[in-house]
Amino acid sequence: MKVIRLREGRERSLQRRHPWVFDSAVARGGGDPGETVRVESQDGRFLAWAAFSPASGIRARAWSFDEAQRIEPPFFHDRVARAVQARERLGIASDGVRLVHGESDGLPGLVVDRYADTLVAQFLSAGAERWKPVLADGLLQATGLAKLYERSDANARTLEGLQPATGWLRGEGATETVIHEHGWSFGVDIATGHKTGFYLDQRDSRRRFADWVKRLGSQRVLNCFCYTGGFTVAALAGGAGHVTSIDSSGPALERARSNVARNGFEAGRADWMDADVNESLRRFLEAGRSFDAIVLDPPKLAPTAQHAERAARAYKDLNRLALKLLEPGGVLFTYSCSGGISADLFHKIVAGAGADAGADGYIAERVGAAPDHPMTLAFPEGEYLKGLIIVRK
Ligand code: SAH
């Protein structure tokens, strides 16, 4: 059994059941990539069983804080089964669901989404990588499904010293699938789509957007960073007269177009721009255009707190432009999915944008990721997506 010994005082976060051990906290000891190590305080007290990760700044991720726990296949099968059961309790009325959300489900580095009858998994830490076959079997067992596709091609793998890996892990079939939420359907490409294929975390916000568009009778809608058209379909379902959608990814726009058709909306109610959002918003301002409802859902501009300052400027600029383009009485749905930007900071950034735009607004709602992407009491980093719903004065 391998041991890592922490520096004095560095045991506190583990005692609060936070699962990360940073490299700076380790006094000595180690193991192979993903190997289970016993983490001890400076004076030799047991703290956790953790997966060692020699290449990462997060040098170990805790599996369990219980000394009697054996980190063996039944442990992983149990954790996976609990995560799946927790989703059943949430009663999510969709066949596109996040079943495992890493640390929040006690499985650091593992992300699993279900798209209809297909599971898509990301193994993003050395520990998850090491237990991949066991986790794969556990997932099939817990869900009763037969197909599992791997999308371990996220940047986070590089930080763990792992090569990208993609393809069928269990079973096989088409990589094109269709999911349903709120009575709408969306085509998802699990092999080439972003992340595992779809932004399931915005499910509840898409519903809210449809409701707001309906309530306000918004006619001219702008969907920035539209990806495969989730918010576009929501706006059309809410009765929008016309939706302009912008994204810089050609394949995403193509799929967005087909998603509009799939839901039976006339193609003429939507137009699509393969363009940079910031530039497009500036052009709209110059052209004197305005909108009744706007969505701003940019990609992660600050992956970590170190990038926060530059990202803050980018968020501010986008929000300033959007608020200028929004009619009084119109609604802005604005988001940050950056772990490095707290909900508080995001609020301040958008407030600054409003001041610069000369536009005030009512914060009607604060929103986050759908509940199948949970944050937990012990792991506040689980809160990555935050949004504000603002009605312009
Ligand atoms: N709202 C979407 C998810 C948005 S993800 C949904 O509900 O599904 C962010 C999107 O921004 C991606 O599709 C990416 O292609 C796009 N993107 C990234 N940088 C961009 C830029 N500078 N201009 C336009 N689109 C951009």
XYZ file of C-alpha atoms and ligand atoms in Angstrom:
419
model
C 0.000 0.000 0.000
C 1.364 3.384 -1.032
C 1.076 6.410 1.202
C 1.257 10.130 0.693
C 2.027 12.288 3.673
C 0.791 15.877 3.712
C 2.513 18.974 4.992
C 1.492 20.357 8.330
C -1.902 22.046 8.301
C -2.786 20.790 4.818
C -5.181 18.119 6.117
C -8.010 20.590 6.750
C -9.768 20.518 3.399
C -9.827 16.701 3.376
C -11.250 16.738 6.893
C -14.084 18.859 5.505
C -14.495 16.161 2.818
C -13.240 18.270 -0.021
C -11.729 15.711 -2.412
C -8.637 17.493 -3.807
C -5.021 17.261 -2.697
C -2.840 19.870 -4.400
C 0.804 19.126 -5.230
C 1.901 21.871 -2.836
C 0.220 20.021 0.049
C 2.211 16.797 -0.393
C 5.340 16.390 1.749
C 6.280 12.979 0.444
C 5.121 9.741 -1.102
C 3.438 8.883 -4.360
C 2.296 6.144 -6.648
C 1.609 5.228 -10.252
C -0.939 7.164 -12.310
C -4.381 6.480 -10.883
C -3.097 4.139 -8.181
C -4.988 4.222 -4.900
C -2.902 5.803 -2.141
C -3.532 6.288 1.536
C -3.433 10.006 2.337
C -2.126 10.837 5.778
C -1.706 14.004 7.791
C 1.743 15.137 8.838
C 1.422 13.138 12.059
C 0.309 9.965 10.270
C -3.464 10.065 10.767
C -5.644 8.557 8.011
C -7.420 11.191 5.903
C -8.595 9.528 2.702
C -8.135 6.911 0.042
C -7.295 8.767 -3.143
C -6.242 8.276 -6.740
C -2.714 9.515 -7.284
C -2.031 11.681 -10.290
C 1.694 12.338 -10.772
C 1.289 14.804 -13.666
C -1.472 17.012 -12.291
C -1.514 20.069 -10.023
C -4.352 18.238 -8.293
C -1.981 15.500 -7.178
C -4.618 13.200 -5.686
C -8.426 13.011 -5.714
C -10.195 11.328 -2.837
C -12.411 8.316 -3.457
C -13.365 7.829 0.168
C -12.855 9.346 3.631
C -13.697 6.066 5.340
C -10.639 4.106 6.399
C -12.543 0.808 6.281
C -13.619 1.331 2.668
C -11.898 -0.922 0.134
C -11.335 0.808 -3.197
C -12.301 -2.150 -5.354
C -14.897 -2.855 -8.074
C -17.925 -3.091 -5.704
C -17.102 0.416 -4.402
C -17.271 1.870 -7.924
C -20.395 -0.074 -8.840
C -22.062 1.281 -5.713
C -21.059 4.896 -6.399
C -22.325 4.703 -9.969
C -25.592 3.119 -8.871
C -26.127 5.875 -6.299
C -25.522 8.592 -8.871
C -28.049 7.012 -11.233
C -30.609 6.638 -8.412
C -30.125 10.271 -7.413
C -31.145 11.317 -10.948
C -34.245 9.129 -10.743
C -35.230 11.007 -7.585
C -34.869 14.325 -9.395
C -37.585 13.195 -11.800
C -36.064 14.788 -14.885
C -38.546 14.521 -17.735
C -35.984 14.048 -20.465
C -34.042 11.192 -22.001
C -30.957 13.406 -22.107
C -29.616 13.373 -18.538
C -26.274 13.792 -16.793
C -25.926 10.644 -14.706
C -22.518 11.244 -13.153
C -21.078 14.692 -12.444
C -17.564 13.969 -11.211
C -16.652 15.097 -7.718
C -20.272 15.945 -6.860
C -21.123 12.247 -7.196
C -18.021 11.031 -5.369
C -16.383 10.008 -8.640
C -13.697 12.623 -9.373
C -12.882 12.911 -13.044
C -15.869 10.932 -14.318
C -18.642 12.533 -16.348
C -21.447 10.444 -17.819
C -24.366 11.633 -19.900
C -27.232 9.553 -21.124
C -28.629 10.305 -24.585
C -31.688 8.076 -25.130
C -30.292 4.514 -25.097
C -26.650 5.525 -25.328
C -24.249 6.483 -22.545
C -21.397 8.874 -23.214
C -18.547 9.060 -20.713
C -15.511 11.244 -20.136
C -12.663 9.839 -18.043
C -10.798 12.998 -17.098
C -8.497 12.007 -14.242
C -5.804 9.398 -13.785
C -8.006 7.623 -11.236
C -11.061 7.457 -13.492
C -8.814 6.259 -16.315
C -7.394 3.461 -14.211
C -10.816 2.153 -13.205
C -12.351 2.652 -16.660
C -13.399 -0.983 -17.347
C -14.909 -1.323 -13.869
C -16.780 1.977 -14.201
C -18.000 1.009 -17.668
C -19.444 -2.267 -16.363
C -20.992 -0.483 -13.394
C -22.674 2.030 -15.671
C -24.270 -0.623 -17.850
C -25.401 -2.514 -14.777
C -26.918 0.535 -13.094
C -28.778 1.751 -16.182
C -29.659 -1.531 -17.912
C -28.302 -0.010 -21.135
C -25.879 -1.724 -23.498
C -24.054 1.053 -25.329
C -21.311 3.251 -23.921
C -19.271 5.679 -25.984
C -16.097 7.317 -24.690
C -15.408 11.014 -25.281
C -12.218 11.444 -23.293
C -10.981 14.233 -25.537
C -11.396 17.217 -23.188
C -8.445 19.491 -22.349
C -8.588 18.365 -18.733
C -7.020 15.043 -19.838
C -3.837 16.832 -20.859
C -3.419 18.289 -17.354
C -3.581 14.722 -16.020
C -0.936 13.574 -18.510
C -3.451 11.442 -20.397
C -3.831 11.077 -24.161
C -7.237 11.680 -25.759
C -9.357 8.546 -26.205
C -12.639 8.235 -28.090
C -14.814 5.405 -29.387
C -17.175 2.665 -28.275
C -16.266 1.138 -24.913
C -19.268 -1.173 -24.684
C -21.663 -2.183 -27.468
C -21.842 -0.108 -30.608
C -24.262 1.663 -32.892
C -25.010 4.987 -34.506
C -23.281 8.038 -33.066
C -26.262 10.152 -34.106
C -29.059 10.150 -31.597
C -32.172 12.135 -30.739
C -33.182 13.322 -27.262
C -36.375 14.889 -25.966
C -36.910 17.699 -23.454
C -39.971 19.862 -22.759
C -41.741 18.164 -25.666
C -39.025 19.262 -28.098
C -36.491 17.013 -29.788
C -32.834 17.590 -30.563
C -30.408 15.654 -32.728
C -27.142 14.989 -30.920
C -23.885 13.767 -32.425
C -22.050 12.026 -29.616
C -18.866 11.491 -31.673
C -18.226 15.072 -32.809
C -20.503 17.323 -30.716
C -19.055 19.591 -28.031
C -18.311 17.963 -24.667
C -20.366 14.756 -24.829
C -22.660 16.150 -27.539
C -25.182 18.529 -25.971
C -25.451 21.211 -23.272
C -27.756 19.317 -20.948
C -26.911 21.819 -18.174
C -29.054 24.484 -19.892
C -32.187 22.319 -19.999
C -34.102 24.291 -17.355
C -32.997 27.623 -18.784
C -34.274 26.662 -22.221
C -37.705 26.031 -20.659
C -37.544 29.370 -18.842
C -36.576 31.167 -22.021
C -39.600 29.766 -23.864
C -41.798 30.900 -20.955
C -40.349 34.423 -20.900
C -40.630 34.859 -24.655
C -44.246 33.791 -24.406
C -45.015 36.000 -21.406
C -43.445 39.102 -22.967
C -44.638 38.305 -26.474
C -41.052 38.833 -27.674
C -40.967 39.094 -31.440
C -37.328 39.697 -32.379
C -35.049 37.261 -30.563
C -31.257 37.003 -30.663
C -29.513 33.787 -29.617
C -25.759 34.325 -29.218
C -23.475 31.252 -29.079
C -26.410 29.143 -30.228
C -24.528 25.818 -30.715
C -27.155 23.356 -32.014
C -30.052 25.738 -31.497
C -31.394 24.804 -28.065
C -32.485 28.328 -27.136
C -33.570 28.975 -30.734
C -36.072 26.125 -30.579
C -37.182 27.351 -27.143
C -37.815 30.866 -28.498
C -39.775 29.555 -31.468
C -41.811 27.326 -29.146
C -42.497 30.418 -27.031
C -43.954 32.152 -30.067
C -41.094 34.397 -31.190
C -41.693 35.969 -34.573
C -38.108 35.694 -35.671
C -34.894 34.335 -34.146
C -31.391 35.299 -35.232
C -28.794 32.788 -34.050
C -25.023 33.234 -34.072
C -22.245 30.685 -33.676
C -18.736 30.341 -35.050
C -19.092 26.595 -35.647
C -20.439 25.600 -39.071
C -21.355 22.023 -38.085
C -23.204 23.274 -34.984
C -25.238 25.698 -37.104
C -26.116 22.965 -39.569
C -27.424 20.807 -36.770
C -29.258 23.805 -35.305
C -31.059 24.300 -38.609
C -32.100 20.678 -38.684
C -33.273 20.899 -35.066
C -35.583 23.764 -36.000
C -37.018 21.666 -38.835
C -37.249 18.584 -36.588
C -39.532 20.516 -34.251
C -41.785 21.596 -37.073
C -40.965 25.309 -37.154
C -40.851 27.173 -40.462
C -37.308 27.778 -41.639
C -38.264 31.401 -42.450
C -38.677 32.221 -38.742
C -34.967 31.679 -38.131
C -31.765 33.041 -39.604
C -28.268 31.864 -38.892
C -24.942 33.631 -38.750
C -21.644 31.774 -38.922
C -19.746 34.593 -37.241
C -18.001 35.964 -34.184
C -20.564 37.167 -31.646
C -18.726 40.249 -30.420
C -18.185 41.478 -33.963
C -21.788 40.745 -34.949
C -23.168 42.663 -31.968
C -21.077 45.703 -32.927
C -22.424 45.513 -36.477
C -26.018 45.303 -35.195
C -25.448 48.435 -33.107
C -24.024 50.306 -36.076
C -26.994 49.213 -38.158
C -29.394 50.433 -35.466
C -30.927 47.005 -34.867
C -32.546 46.009 -31.594
C -34.102 42.900 -30.041
C -36.865 41.986 -27.590
C -35.086 38.994 -26.062
C -31.415 38.020 -26.089
C -29.456 34.952 -24.945
C -25.716 35.245 -24.232
C -24.263 31.822 -23.502
C -20.551 32.057 -24.322
C -18.043 29.216 -23.991
C -15.889 28.967 -20.884
C -13.847 32.175 -21.054
C -12.060 31.600 -17.730
C -11.225 27.916 -17.234
C -9.486 28.756 -13.928
C -9.276 31.693 -11.544
C -5.997 32.767 -13.204
C -7.869 33.673 -16.377
C -10.565 35.576 -14.522
C -9.356 39.089 -15.206
C -9.138 38.853 -18.975
C -12.333 36.845 -19.085
C -14.100 39.477 -16.978
C -13.348 42.091 -19.621
C -14.695 39.825 -22.365
C -17.893 39.071 -20.415
C -18.363 42.753 -19.681
C -17.987 43.762 -23.293
C -20.469 41.138 -24.501
C -23.027 42.112 -21.880
C -22.590 45.820 -22.559
C -23.305 45.257 -26.260
C -26.265 42.976 -25.542
C -27.830 45.452 -23.090
C -27.495 48.221 -25.660
C -29.225 46.081 -28.274
C -32.076 45.156 -25.927
C -35.329 47.127 -26.084
C -36.691 48.531 -22.795
C -38.980 45.855 -21.393
C -36.968 43.172 -23.200
C -35.266 40.239 -21.463
C -31.615 39.189 -21.386
C -30.570 35.658 -20.394
C -26.842 35.972 -19.681
C -24.484 33.195 -18.539
C -20.993 32.345 -17.458
C -19.896 28.712 -17.355
C -16.413 29.624 -16.110
C -15.376 27.924 -12.891
C -12.994 30.843 -12.369
C -15.819 33.419 -12.192
C -17.978 33.269 -9.068
C -21.687 34.088 -9.117
C -20.882 37.277 -7.205
C -18.198 38.366 -9.608
C -20.437 37.617 -12.583
C -23.151 39.769 -11.087
C -20.624 42.619 -10.666
C -19.381 42.237 -14.223
C -22.894 42.450 -15.658
C -23.639 45.434 -13.395
C -20.541 47.143 -14.790
C -21.707 46.342 -18.309
C -25.072 47.924 -17.570
C -23.406 51.077 -16.260
C -21.260 51.339 -19.407
C -24.255 50.685 -21.634
C -26.341 53.283 -19.824
C -28.947 50.574 -19.257
C -30.441 49.416 -15.985
C -32.489 46.280 -15.531
C -34.409 44.181 -13.009
C -32.706 40.941 -12.058
C -35.761 38.773 -12.377
C -34.102 35.435 -11.646
C -30.707 33.932 -10.825
C -30.254 30.563 -12.425
C -27.725 27.739 -12.539
C -27.142 24.388 -14.125
C -29.988 21.876 -14.210
C -30.051 19.747 -11.032
C -28.545 16.692 -12.700
C -25.305 18.755 -12.714
C -25.242 19.167 -8.935
C -22.936 21.050 -6.692
C -22.621 19.672 -3.195
C -22.005 21.135 0.224
C -18.479 19.714 0.286
C -17.559 20.693 -3.261
C -18.518 24.285 -4.060
C -16.396 24.138 -7.242
C -19.330 22.150 -8.627
C -21.033 25.489 -9.233
C -19.706 26.469 -12.634
C -22.738 27.694 -14.591
C -24.492 30.817 -13.421
C -26.985 32.968 -15.193
C -28.971 36.133 -14.700
C -32.356 36.835 -16.203
C -32.574 40.587 -16.591
C -35.534 42.664 -17.740
C -34.344 45.994 -19.113
C -35.890 49.080 -17.548
N -26.427 27.844 -25.681
C -25.951 26.613 -26.249
C -24.556 26.252 -25.792
C -23.482 27.289 -26.103
S -21.864 26.636 -26.030
C -26.972 25.504 -25.958
O -27.908 25.689 -25.160
O -26.837 24.417 -26.525
C -20.891 27.906 -26.691
C -20.924 28.039 -28.209
O -20.173 29.201 -28.565
C -20.297 26.911 -29.018
O -21.248 26.397 -29.893
C -19.134 27.561 -29.806
O -19.054 27.065 -31.137
C -19.557 29.006 -29.826
N -18.501 30.017 -29.923
C -17.315 30.064 -29.270
N -16.680 31.227 -29.506
C -17.488 31.956 -30.334
C -17.412 33.258 -30.911
N -16.352 34.044 -30.672
N -18.425 33.697 -31.671
C -19.495 32.885 -31.909
N -19.630 31.656 -31.370
C -18.648 31.195 -30.596
